[in-house]
Amino acid sequence: MGDEKQELLERARADGVQFVSLQLTDVVGAIKNITVPLHKLDEALERGIWFDGSSIQGFARIYESDMYMMPDVSTYRVLPWTEGDHRLARIICDAFKPDGTPFEGDPRGVLKRVLQRAQAMGLRYYTSSEPEFFLFRKDQGAEPVPHDVGGYFDFSPRDLASEVRQDIILALEALGIEVERGHHEVATGQHEINFKYADALESADNLMTFKYTVKAVAQAHDLYATFMPKPIAGINGSGMHTHQSIFDPKGDDNLFYDPNDSYHLSPLAYNFLAGQLQHARALAAIVAPTVNSYKRLVPGYEAPVYICWGQINRSALIRIPRYSVGREKSTRMELRCPDSSSNIYLATAAMLAAGLDGIERKLEAPAPIEESAYELTEEALHERSIGTLPGSLGEALAELERDPLLCDALGERAYQAFVRAKRREWNEYRLQVTPWEWSRYFEVV
Ligand code: GLU
Ligand code: MG
């Protein structure tokens, strides 16, 4: 057994770990895991763990179901809320076929593939996200009741959740995730925690961890946490704005930075931006992939609707955070349409692929829009050729099906599985007859 594995075994023993959760992510972004007692870890590290791929959504078909998952040793973390006989560590795994080659449909593998493409172009992709979420009380009836009545940046006593947020931050830091800040968001019961930027694969792993950490800590406070994009109509929804930058392969120079441009963006940055704008309608299907996502992407709630970019403009799809002197490395662009209902690995892979396409084809970015896009008239939008994001999951899927570049980025396997699952979801929704329809039509029609 290699040194790395031996070291990990010793570390797990010293950490008092009793069980290890070996994790994969399915095509719709749910974590799947196999738990092994600590004494089975050396075997898992040596040979991997065989599993029936046909029981994980988007993995194998029934007749080719045998696969194995191989732990990525660098992702070992003890879950800080577990103790004693139940002390649990998690290790994120990669999926392999019986012949030892990576399984093409594994979402984490899809991201690795696109990252390798970037690497071959001499580019290193960094991301950091701003996941927003709601805390709800558990004693609710049919309607969810937000946990507090605080507002943006509020300080207690109205912000009852500040202690919950602190506990989440403590848990994240114990998991090795460096937190930048946490605050109450605009809506009642809504919060945001941001963590430091990292290599895109590490950030995606961190986000997966973040989601269940928030849920575990909320649970310990007798609350529900949800990342649902629009849990309550009429108030802000929850996004997962993603800040992105491209560095040189060593991670020394931010290739998005240019001192001579008014936005401090380089030609490469503009190409990347143009690529994401050009693929935005299809990209939406992957980064905002639920029926509920499209109830968030409507005018008036700080979520993007129009396919444009700007600096101060929070209604824009891409925002360029203001540059401050001496902070060249933090030059970045913030894509605002993603939400946490996405499969983070596929979402990150698709965002990068769209940007790389812009770089490869040297696409030119349109002029920035600095007024609120929500206020622009139909004519003004038309005049400036500003398109809109899809209005529904169905529309977004149709766009994705017309975008060979993004299909290619996911690879045939993951793409087919994703579209199949999402079409099913959309059709299931379409067939519902809702209370809204009853109240709107029953008596008048
Ligand atoms: N919650 C808003 C959204 O749905 C964003 C608020 C903000 O700018 O942080 O994207
Ligand atoms: Mg926010």
Tab-separated table of C-alpha atoms and ligand atoms in Angstrom:
chain	number	residue	atom	x	y	z
A	1	MET	CA	0.000	0.000	0.000
A	2	GLY	CA	1.345	3.465	-0.913
A	3	ASP	CA	2.521	5.912	1.734
A	4	GLU	CA	-0.436	8.188	1.169
A	5	LYS	CA	-2.903	5.415	1.940
A	6	GLN	CA	-0.944	4.203	4.936
A	7	GLU	CA	-0.868	7.746	6.295
A	8	LEU	CA	-4.592	8.075	5.830
A	9	LEU	CA	-5.261	4.868	7.767
A	10	GLU	CA	-3.139	6.110	10.633
A	11	ARG	CA	-4.817	9.480	10.583
A	12	ALA	CA	-8.294	7.942	10.649
A	13	ARG	CA	-7.317	5.815	13.645
A	14	ALA	CA	-5.877	8.841	15.443
A	15	ASP	CA	-9.077	10.811	14.671
A	16	GLY	CA	-11.107	8.138	16.431
A	17	VAL	CA	-13.046	7.421	13.238
A	18	GLN	CA	-15.299	4.347	13.468
A	19	PHE	CA	-16.958	4.444	10.057
A	20	VAL	CA	-16.132	5.854	6.646
A	21	SER	CA	-18.736	7.104	4.186
A	22	LEU	CA	-17.535	6.543	0.616
A	23	GLN	CA	-19.424	8.956	-1.614
A	24	LEU	CA	-20.452	9.426	-5.228
A	25	THR	CA	-22.849	11.932	-6.757
A	26	ASP	CA	-25.634	10.808	-9.084
A	27	VAL	CA	-26.619	12.620	-12.262
A	28	VAL	CA	-29.200	14.872	-10.551
A	29	GLY	CA	-26.746	15.868	-7.831
A	30	ALA	CA	-27.740	13.606	-4.922
A	31	ILE	CA	-24.964	12.083	-2.828
A	32	LYS	CA	-24.903	8.282	-2.760
A	33	ASN	CA	-22.775	6.513	-0.223
A	34	ILE	CA	-21.523	3.208	1.044
A	35	THR	CA	-20.468	3.125	4.686
A	36	VAL	CA	-17.658	0.827	5.766
A	37	PRO	CA	-16.345	0.176	9.278
A	38	LEU	CA	-12.825	1.484	9.765
A	39	HIS	CA	-11.228	-1.978	9.580
A	40	LYS	CA	-12.490	-2.276	5.983
A	41	LEU	CA	-10.924	1.002	4.878
A	42	ASP	CA	-7.528	-0.450	3.902
A	43	GLU	CA	-9.258	-2.903	1.564
A	44	ALA	CA	-11.349	-0.081	0.067
A	45	LEU	CA	-8.238	2.022	-0.497
A	46	GLU	CA	-6.428	-0.896	-2.083
A	47	ARG	CA	-9.060	-2.336	-4.386
A	48	GLY	CA	-11.980	0.104	-4.323
A	49	ILE	CA	-15.536	-0.874	-3.478
A	50	TRP	CA	-17.670	-2.703	-6.019
A	51	PHE	CA	-21.242	-1.542	-6.349
A	52	ASP	CA	-24.272	-2.031	-8.541
A	53	GLY	CA	-24.173	0.950	-10.886
A	54	SER	CA	-27.688	0.293	-12.144
A	55	SER	CA	-29.127	1.403	-8.822
A	56	ILE	CA	-27.629	4.888	-9.075
A	57	GLN	CA	-29.430	7.347	-11.333
A	58	GLY	CA	-27.393	8.065	-14.452
A	59	PHE	CA	-24.896	5.285	-13.868
A	60	ALA	CA	-24.938	1.879	-15.545
A	61	ARG	CA	-27.759	0.116	-17.283
A	62	ILE	CA	-28.866	-3.178	-15.760
A	63	TYR	CA	-26.770	-5.402	-18.068
A	64	GLU	CA	-23.503	-3.636	-17.320
A	65	SER	CA	-24.055	-2.871	-13.708
A	66	ASP	CA	-20.763	-3.812	-12.055
A	67	MET	CA	-18.534	-0.871	-11.225
A	68	TYR	CA	-16.238	0.152	-8.491
A	69	MET	CA	-15.611	3.365	-6.636
A	70	MET	CA	-12.089	4.405	-5.742
A	71	PRO	CA	-11.563	6.780	-2.815
A	72	ASP	CA	-9.845	10.089	-3.600
A	73	VAL	CA	-7.586	10.119	-0.551
A	74	SER	CA	-7.211	13.908	-0.585
A	75	THR	CA	-10.911	14.333	0.255
A	76	TYR	CA	-10.796	12.557	3.621
A	77	ARG	CA	-12.618	14.684	6.258
A	78	VAL	CA	-14.074	13.820	9.656
A	79	LEU	CA	-17.685	15.006	9.980
A	80	PRO	CA	-17.432	17.193	13.086
A	81	TRP	CA	-20.997	16.591	14.284
A	82	THR	CA	-20.422	12.829	14.695
A	83	GLU	CA	-19.003	11.410	17.917
A	84	GLY	CA	-17.909	8.318	19.824
A	85	ASP	CA	-18.969	5.007	18.330
A	86	HIS	CA	-20.561	6.881	15.435
A	87	ARG	CA	-17.594	9.060	14.506
A	88	LEU	CA	-17.748	9.223	10.742
A	89	ALA	CA	-15.310	10.383	8.071
A	90	ARG	CA	-16.209	10.892	4.464
A	91	ILE	CA	-14.120	10.268	1.376
A	92	ILE	CA	-15.266	11.323	-2.073
A	93	CYS	CA	-14.757	8.635	-4.706
A	94	ASP	CA	-14.418	8.320	-8.464
A	95	ALA	CA	-16.298	5.623	-10.394
A	96	PHE	CA	-14.531	3.053	-12.574
A	97	LYS	CA	-15.601	0.298	-14.967
A	98	PRO	CA	-14.462	-3.318	-14.450
A	99	ASP	CA	-11.636	-2.798	-16.979
A	100	GLY	CA	-10.168	-0.098	-14.730
A	101	THR	CA	-11.045	2.883	-16.942
A	102	PRO	CA	-13.007	5.846	-15.515
A	103	PHE	CA	-16.777	5.568	-15.922
A	104	GLU	CA	-17.746	8.353	-18.388
A	105	GLY	CA	-21.078	9.098	-16.704
A	106	ASP	CA	-19.606	9.920	-13.290
A	107	PRO	CA	-20.367	13.660	-12.794
A	108	ARG	CA	-17.126	14.289	-10.898
A	109	GLY	CA	-15.271	12.620	-13.764
A	110	VAL	CA	-17.112	14.857	-16.251
A	111	LEU	CA	-15.769	17.927	-14.450
A	112	LYS	CA	-12.269	16.437	-14.327
A	113	ARG	CA	-12.383	15.909	-18.104
A	114	VAL	CA	-13.287	19.532	-18.855
A	115	LEU	CA	-10.673	20.739	-16.369
A	116	GLN	CA	-8.066	18.648	-18.197
A	117	ARG	CA	-9.068	20.320	-21.440
A	118	ALA	CA	-8.540	23.716	-19.837
A	119	GLN	CA	-5.220	22.548	-18.492
A	120	ALA	CA	-4.137	21.479	-21.961
A	121	MET	CA	-4.875	25.068	-23.061
A	122	GLY	CA	-2.643	26.345	-20.230
A	123	LEU	CA	-5.604	27.511	-18.140
A	124	ARG	CA	-6.488	26.874	-14.535
A	125	TYR	CA	-10.082	27.470	-13.473
A	126	TYR	CA	-10.871	28.787	-10.000
A	127	THR	CA	-14.347	29.160	-8.570
A	128	SER	CA	-16.083	30.192	-5.401
A	129	SER	CA	-19.808	30.235	-4.801
A	130	GLU	CA	-22.312	32.167	-2.786
A	131	PRO	CA	-24.904	29.562	-1.866
A	132	GLU	CA	-28.042	31.039	-0.325
A	133	PHE	CA	-30.491	29.000	1.738
A	134	PHE	CA	-33.523	29.270	3.980
A	135	LEU	CA	-34.003	28.055	7.511
A	136	PHE	CA	-37.535	26.975	8.334
A	137	ARG	CA	-39.141	26.082	11.606
A	138	LYS	CA	-40.104	22.488	12.138
A	139	ASP	CA	-43.400	23.181	13.875
A	140	GLN	CA	-44.933	24.442	10.625
A	141	GLY	CA	-48.263	23.386	9.199
A	142	ALA	CA	-48.903	23.005	5.478
A	143	GLU	CA	-47.056	26.252	4.654
A	144	PRO	CA	-43.328	26.573	5.520
A	145	VAL	CA	-42.642	29.152	8.244
A	146	PRO	CA	-39.310	31.019	8.009
A	147	HIS	CA	-37.258	30.738	11.149
A	148	ASP	CA	-36.795	34.474	11.746
A	149	VAL	CA	-37.912	37.888	10.564
A	150	GLY	CA	-34.436	39.333	9.903
A	151	GLY	CA	-33.336	41.121	6.727
A	152	TYR	CA	-30.160	41.800	4.759
A	153	PHE	CA	-27.055	42.100	6.989
A	154	ASP	CA	-29.252	42.338	10.098
A	155	PHE	CA	-27.605	41.923	13.452
A	156	SER	CA	-29.398	40.177	16.341
A	157	PRO	CA	-31.647	40.117	18.256
A	158	ARG	CA	-33.929	39.947	15.192
A	159	ASP	CA	-31.554	37.602	13.400
A	160	LEU	CA	-32.254	34.505	15.475
A	161	ALA	CA	-30.149	32.461	13.157
A	162	SER	CA	-26.797	34.097	13.781
A	163	GLU	CA	-25.912	31.325	16.209
A	164	VAL	CA	-26.912	28.678	13.673
A	165	ARG	CA	-24.749	30.424	11.068
A	166	GLN	CA	-21.827	30.503	13.478
A	167	ASP	CA	-22.220	26.772	14.128
A	168	ILE	CA	-22.289	26.145	10.381
A	169	ILE	CA	-19.108	28.186	9.941
A	170	LEU	CA	-17.391	26.310	12.783
A	171	ALA	CA	-18.368	22.973	11.235
A	172	LEU	CA	-17.129	24.075	7.803
A	173	GLU	CA	-13.795	25.212	9.174
A	174	ALA	CA	-13.444	21.895	11.003
A	175	LEU	CA	-14.004	20.280	7.602
A	176	GLY	CA	-11.119	22.293	6.165
A	177	ILE	CA	-13.335	24.702	4.224
A	178	GLU	CA	-12.146	28.271	4.696
A	179	VAL	CA	-15.131	30.570	5.190
A	180	GLU	CA	-14.953	34.178	4.047
A	181	ARG	CA	-18.185	35.441	5.588
A	182	GLY	CA	-21.745	34.644	6.512
A	183	HIS	CA	-24.727	36.971	6.665
A	184	HIS	CA	-28.467	37.195	6.712
A	185	GLU	CA	-29.869	37.560	3.199
A	186	VAL	CA	-32.696	39.780	1.995
A	187	ALA	CA	-35.655	37.467	2.613
A	188	THR	CA	-36.908	36.443	6.053
A	189	GLY	CA	-35.239	33.215	7.118
A	190	GLN	CA	-32.686	33.473	4.281
A	191	HIS	CA	-28.912	33.275	4.699
A	192	GLU	CA	-25.692	33.138	2.772
A	193	ILE	CA	-22.242	31.793	3.582
A	194	ASN	CA	-19.284	32.337	1.254
A	195	PHE	CA	-16.088	30.413	1.176
A	196	LYS	CA	-12.679	31.084	-0.245
A	197	TYR	CA	-12.013	30.413	-3.916
A	198	ALA	CA	-10.222	27.214	-4.854
A	199	ASP	CA	-9.565	24.965	-7.834
A	200	ALA	CA	-12.942	24.248	-9.400
A	201	LEU	CA	-12.903	20.543	-8.435
A	202	GLU	CA	-12.152	21.352	-4.815
A	203	SER	CA	-14.842	24.044	-4.789
A	204	ALA	CA	-17.378	21.575	-6.182
A	205	ASP	CA	-16.439	19.017	-3.508
A	206	ASN	CA	-16.718	21.791	-0.906
A	207	LEU	CA	-20.180	22.748	-2.086
A	208	MET	CA	-21.437	19.174	-1.846
A	209	THR	CA	-20.066	19.078	1.704
A	210	PHE	CA	-21.502	22.503	2.468
A	211	LYS	CA	-25.046	21.433	1.646
A	212	TYR	CA	-25.161	18.523	4.057
A	213	THR	CA	-23.252	20.454	6.711
A	214	VAL	CA	-25.904	23.182	6.657
A	215	LYS	CA	-28.640	20.553	6.878
A	216	ALA	CA	-26.927	18.689	9.729
A	217	VAL	CA	-26.341	21.845	11.789
A	218	ALA	CA	-29.886	23.098	11.141
A	219	GLN	CA	-31.210	19.739	12.272
A	220	ALA	CA	-29.227	20.020	15.515
A	221	HIS	CA	-31.030	23.345	16.106
A	222	ASP	CA	-34.355	21.718	15.337
A	223	LEU	CA	-34.693	23.586	12.037
A	224	TYR	CA	-34.990	22.614	8.382
A	225	ALA	CA	-32.536	24.037	5.897
A	226	THR	CA	-33.429	24.151	2.218
A	227	PHE	CA	-31.506	25.145	-0.890
A	228	MET	CA	-34.689	25.059	-2.958
A	229	PRO	CA	-34.348	27.979	-5.407
A	230	LYS	CA	-37.736	29.580	-4.694
A	231	PRO	CA	-39.357	28.169	-1.576
A	232	ILE	CA	-41.817	31.081	-1.171
A	233	ALA	CA	-43.482	33.060	-3.968
A	234	GLY	CA	-43.284	36.850	-3.744
A	235	ILE	CA	-39.946	37.121	-1.922
A	236	ASN	CA	-36.314	36.555	-2.988
A	237	GLY	CA	-35.251	33.054	-3.901
A	238	SER	CA	-31.901	31.373	-3.264
A	239	GLY	CA	-29.140	31.475	-5.835
A	240	MET	CA	-25.686	29.988	-6.011
A	241	HIS	CA	-23.824	32.813	-7.729
A	242	THR	CA	-20.512	31.491	-8.945
A	243	HIS	CA	-17.377	33.650	-9.052
A	244	GLN	CA	-14.923	32.478	-11.658
A	245	SER	CA	-11.391	33.304	-12.693
A	246	ILE	CA	-8.735	31.787	-14.902
A	247	PHE	CA	-5.125	31.572	-13.797
A	248	ASP	CA	-1.934	30.325	-15.403
A	249	PRO	CA	-1.188	26.625	-14.771
A	250	LYS	CA	0.878	27.400	-11.669
A	251	GLY	CA	-1.849	29.551	-10.167
A	252	ASP	CA	0.356	32.676	-10.003
A	253	ASP	CA	-1.212	35.100	-12.472
A	254	ASN	CA	-4.854	35.890	-12.896
A	255	LEU	CA	-5.323	35.815	-16.668
A	256	PHE	CA	-8.612	37.726	-16.381
A	257	TYR	CA	-6.754	40.821	-15.132
A	258	ASP	CA	-5.700	43.674	-17.390
A	259	PRO	CA	-4.651	47.017	-15.856
A	260	ASN	CA	-5.483	48.930	-19.038
A	261	ASP	CA	-9.140	48.068	-19.360
A	262	SER	CA	-11.883	50.096	-17.662
A	263	TYR	CA	-13.278	46.937	-16.027
A	264	HIS	CA	-9.742	45.592	-15.513
A	265	LEU	CA	-10.613	42.637	-17.720
A	266	SER	CA	-8.284	41.034	-20.255
A	267	PRO	CA	-9.241	40.069	-23.829
A	268	LEU	CA	-9.267	36.443	-22.609
A	269	ALA	CA	-11.764	37.391	-19.888
A	270	TYR	CA	-14.020	39.058	-22.464
A	271	ASN	CA	-13.875	35.954	-24.663
A	272	PHE	CA	-14.802	33.776	-21.695
A	273	LEU	CA	-17.662	36.116	-20.776
A	274	ALA	CA	-18.941	36.134	-24.360
A	275	GLY	CA	-18.862	32.313	-24.419
A	276	GLN	CA	-21.021	32.099	-21.316
A	277	LEU	CA	-23.471	34.687	-22.645
A	278	GLN	CA	-23.720	32.876	-25.967
A	279	HIS	CA	-24.466	29.510	-24.329
A	280	ALA	CA	-26.538	30.992	-21.487
A	281	ARG	CA	-29.927	29.645	-22.579
A	282	ALA	CA	-28.691	26.064	-22.828
A	283	LEU	CA	-26.390	26.418	-19.828
A	284	ALA	CA	-29.445	27.317	-17.741
A	285	ALA	CA	-30.735	23.745	-18.076
A	286	ILE	CA	-27.648	22.474	-16.259
A	287	VAL	CA	-27.021	25.226	-13.701
A	288	ALA	CA	-30.696	25.868	-12.886
A	289	PRO	CA	-32.091	22.394	-13.566
A	290	THR	CA	-35.345	22.109	-11.618
A	291	VAL	CA	-38.931	23.178	-12.273
A	292	ASN	CA	-38.586	25.450	-9.246
A	293	SER	CA	-35.393	27.135	-10.592
A	294	TYR	CA	-37.490	29.060	-13.128
A	295	LYS	CA	-39.728	30.512	-10.424
A	296	ARG	CA	-36.565	32.195	-9.098
A	297	LEU	CA	-35.358	33.523	-12.469
A	298	VAL	CA	-38.053	36.218	-12.750
A	299	PRO	CA	-37.783	40.030	-12.658
A	300	GLY	CA	-37.758	41.899	-9.379
A	301	TYR	CA	-35.956	39.615	-6.938
A	302	GLU	CA	-32.256	40.230	-7.677
A	303	ALA	CA	-32.090	37.085	-9.773
A	304	PRO	CA	-31.017	37.360	-13.423
A	305	VAL	CA	-33.451	37.213	-16.322
A	306	TYR	CA	-31.675	39.090	-19.099
A	307	ILE	CA	-28.590	37.833	-20.892
A	308	CYS	CA	-26.259	40.766	-20.317
A	309	TRP	CA	-23.371	41.807	-18.106
A	310	GLY	CA	-22.387	44.786	-15.974
A	311	GLN	CA	-20.686	45.897	-12.800
A	312	ILE	CA	-23.194	47.330	-10.402
A	313	ASN	CA	-26.102	45.667	-12.027
A	314	ARG	CA	-27.563	42.799	-10.006
A	315	SER	CA	-30.191	42.109	-12.637
A	316	ALA	CA	-27.423	41.153	-15.104
A	317	LEU	CA	-26.543	37.545	-15.770
A	318	ILE	CA	-22.824	38.205	-15.257
A	319	ARG	CA	-21.546	40.808	-12.820
A	320	ILE	CA	-17.941	42.004	-12.633
A	321	PRO	CA	-17.171	42.762	-8.983
A	322	ARG	CA	-15.422	46.107	-8.570
A	323	TYR	CA	-11.625	46.057	-8.758
A	324	SER	CA	-9.669	47.417	-5.827
A	325	VAL	CA	-6.006	48.409	-6.019
A	326	GLY	CA	-3.563	45.647	-5.148
A	327	ARG	CA	-6.221	42.944	-5.590
A	328	GLU	CA	-5.351	41.910	-9.154
A	329	LYS	CA	-5.665	38.261	-8.190
A	330	SER	CA	-9.289	38.668	-7.242
A	331	THR	CA	-10.371	39.868	-10.704
A	332	ARG	CA	-13.305	37.606	-11.477
A	333	MET	CA	-16.750	37.320	-13.003
A	334	GLU	CA	-19.873	36.311	-11.155
A	335	LEU	CA	-22.377	34.161	-12.999
A	336	ARG	CA	-25.709	34.726	-11.242
A	337	CYS	CA	-28.089	32.160	-12.737
A	338	PRO	CA	-26.850	28.956	-11.018
A	339	ASP	CA	-28.724	27.614	-8.024
A	340	SER	CA	-27.979	24.863	-5.540
A	341	SER	CA	-30.537	22.442	-6.985
A	342	SER	CA	-27.937	21.703	-9.646
A	343	ASN	CA	-25.464	18.875	-9.838
A	344	ILE	CA	-22.488	21.024	-8.866
A	345	TYR	CA	-19.999	18.941	-10.885
A	346	LEU	CA	-22.013	19.072	-14.099
A	347	ALA	CA	-22.840	22.744	-13.535
A	348	THR	CA	-19.167	23.652	-13.087
A	349	ALA	CA	-18.147	21.559	-16.104
A	350	ALA	CA	-20.763	23.271	-18.280
A	351	MET	CA	-19.855	26.793	-17.104
A	352	LEU	CA	-16.208	26.157	-17.928
A	353	ALA	CA	-16.967	24.558	-21.290
A	354	ALA	CA	-19.080	27.578	-22.301
A	355	GLY	CA	-16.274	29.965	-21.302
A	356	LEU	CA	-13.609	27.907	-23.065
A	357	ASP	CA	-15.685	27.945	-26.235
A	358	GLY	CA	-15.623	31.740	-26.066
A	359	ILE	CA	-11.844	31.651	-25.699
A	360	GLU	CA	-11.334	29.143	-28.504
A	361	ARG	CA	-13.564	31.037	-30.906
A	362	LYS	CA	-12.348	34.441	-29.669
A	363	LEU	CA	-15.937	35.577	-29.205
A	364	GLU	CA	-16.489	39.255	-28.633
A	365	ALA	CA	-18.440	40.437	-25.610
A	366	PRO	CA	-21.366	42.815	-26.132
A	367	ALA	CA	-21.392	46.249	-24.448
A	368	PRO	CA	-22.096	46.242	-20.680
A	369	ILE	CA	-25.516	47.228	-19.338
A	370	GLU	CA	-25.268	49.397	-16.262
A	371	GLU	CA	-28.915	50.278	-15.716
A	372	SER	CA	-31.372	47.835	-14.170
A	373	ALA	CA	-32.269	45.388	-16.895
A	374	TYR	CA	-35.631	44.838	-15.193
A	375	GLU	CA	-36.575	48.397	-16.206
A	376	LEU	CA	-35.691	48.085	-19.899
A	377	THR	CA	-38.610	48.121	-22.311
A	378	GLU	CA	-39.151	45.395	-24.884
A	379	GLU	CA	-37.878	47.786	-27.592
A	380	ALA	CA	-34.728	48.674	-25.646
A	381	LEU	CA	-33.995	44.976	-25.077
A	382	HIS	CA	-34.544	44.281	-28.743
A	383	GLU	CA	-32.434	47.247	-29.863
A	384	ARG	CA	-29.481	46.083	-27.802
A	385	SER	CA	-30.026	42.418	-28.734
A	386	ILE	CA	-30.459	41.402	-25.101
A	387	GLY	CA	-32.000	37.943	-24.894
A	388	THR	CA	-33.724	36.390	-21.892
A	389	LEU	CA	-33.070	33.199	-19.972
A	390	PRO	CA	-35.561	30.375	-20.566
A	391	GLY	CA	-38.847	30.778	-18.705
A	392	SER	CA	-39.215	27.139	-17.723
A	393	LEU	CA	-37.292	23.900	-17.362
A	394	GLY	CA	-38.974	22.639	-20.533
A	395	GLU	CA	-37.720	25.622	-22.534
A	396	ALA	CA	-34.228	25.268	-21.056
A	397	LEU	CA	-34.060	21.574	-21.964
A	398	ALA	CA	-35.072	22.337	-25.538
A	399	GLU	CA	-32.164	24.829	-25.681
A	400	LEU	CA	-29.750	22.286	-24.259
A	401	GLU	CA	-30.809	19.782	-26.889
A	402	ARG	CA	-29.815	22.353	-29.538
A	403	ASP	CA	-26.370	23.017	-28.034
A	404	PRO	CA	-23.890	20.374	-29.205
A	405	LEU	CA	-21.004	22.020	-27.360
A	406	LEU	CA	-22.586	21.538	-23.927
A	407	CYS	CA	-23.790	18.035	-24.814
A	408	ASP	CA	-20.205	17.254	-25.708
A	409	ALA	CA	-18.886	18.746	-22.491
A	410	LEU	CA	-21.095	16.432	-20.425
A	411	GLY	CA	-20.261	13.487	-22.671
A	412	GLU	CA	-22.864	11.205	-24.231
A	413	ARG	CA	-23.431	9.134	-21.088
A	414	ALA	CA	-24.032	11.918	-18.565
A	415	TYR	CA	-25.884	14.042	-21.134
A	416	GLN	CA	-28.393	11.303	-22.009
A	417	ALA	CA	-28.971	10.399	-18.371
A	418	PHE	CA	-29.377	14.049	-17.386
A	419	VAL	CA	-31.834	14.924	-20.142
A	420	ARG	CA	-33.844	11.749	-19.521
A	421	ALA	CA	-34.169	12.512	-15.795
A	422	LYS	CA	-35.012	16.163	-16.368
A	423	ARG	CA	-37.536	15.520	-19.155
A	424	ARG	CA	-39.293	13.115	-16.802
A	425	GLU	CA	-39.310	15.781	-14.081
A	426	TRP	CA	-40.664	18.422	-16.440
A	427	ASN	CA	-43.394	16.141	-17.811
A	428	GLU	CA	-44.462	15.101	-14.331
A	429	TYR	CA	-44.866	18.778	-13.431
A	430	ARG	CA	-46.658	19.653	-16.656
A	431	LEU	CA	-49.353	17.072	-15.944
A	432	GLN	CA	-50.284	18.552	-12.554
A	433	VAL	CA	-53.498	20.499	-12.124
A	434	THR	CA	-52.696	23.065	-9.468
A	435	PRO	CA	-54.738	24.933	-6.802
A	436	TRP	CA	-53.899	28.124	-8.744
A	437	GLU	CA	-55.750	26.782	-11.791
A	438	TRP	CA	-58.778	25.895	-9.676
A	439	SER	CA	-58.973	29.336	-8.146
A	440	ARG	CA	-58.366	31.064	-11.474
A	441	TYR	CA	-60.660	29.080	-13.763
A	442	PHE	CA	-63.131	26.915	-11.891
A	443	GLU	CA	-65.874	29.477	-11.452
A	444	VAL	CA	-65.258	31.736	-14.415
A	445	VAL	CA	-64.935	29.168	-17.139
B	1	GLU	N1	-31.223	35.984	-3.814
B	1	GLU	C1	-30.882	36.591	-5.050
B	1	GLU	C2	-30.909	35.543	-6.171
B	1	GLU	O1	-31.838	34.839	-6.269
B	1	GLU	C3	-29.521	37.275	-5.012
B	1	GLU	C4	-29.277	38.271	-3.924
B	1	GLU	C5	-27.823	38.779	-3.959
B	1	GLU	O2	-27.503	39.600	-4.817
B	1	GLU	O3	-27.018	38.251	-3.205
B	1	GLU	O4	-30.044	35.403	-6.982
B	2	MG	MG	-26.531	36.783	-1.910
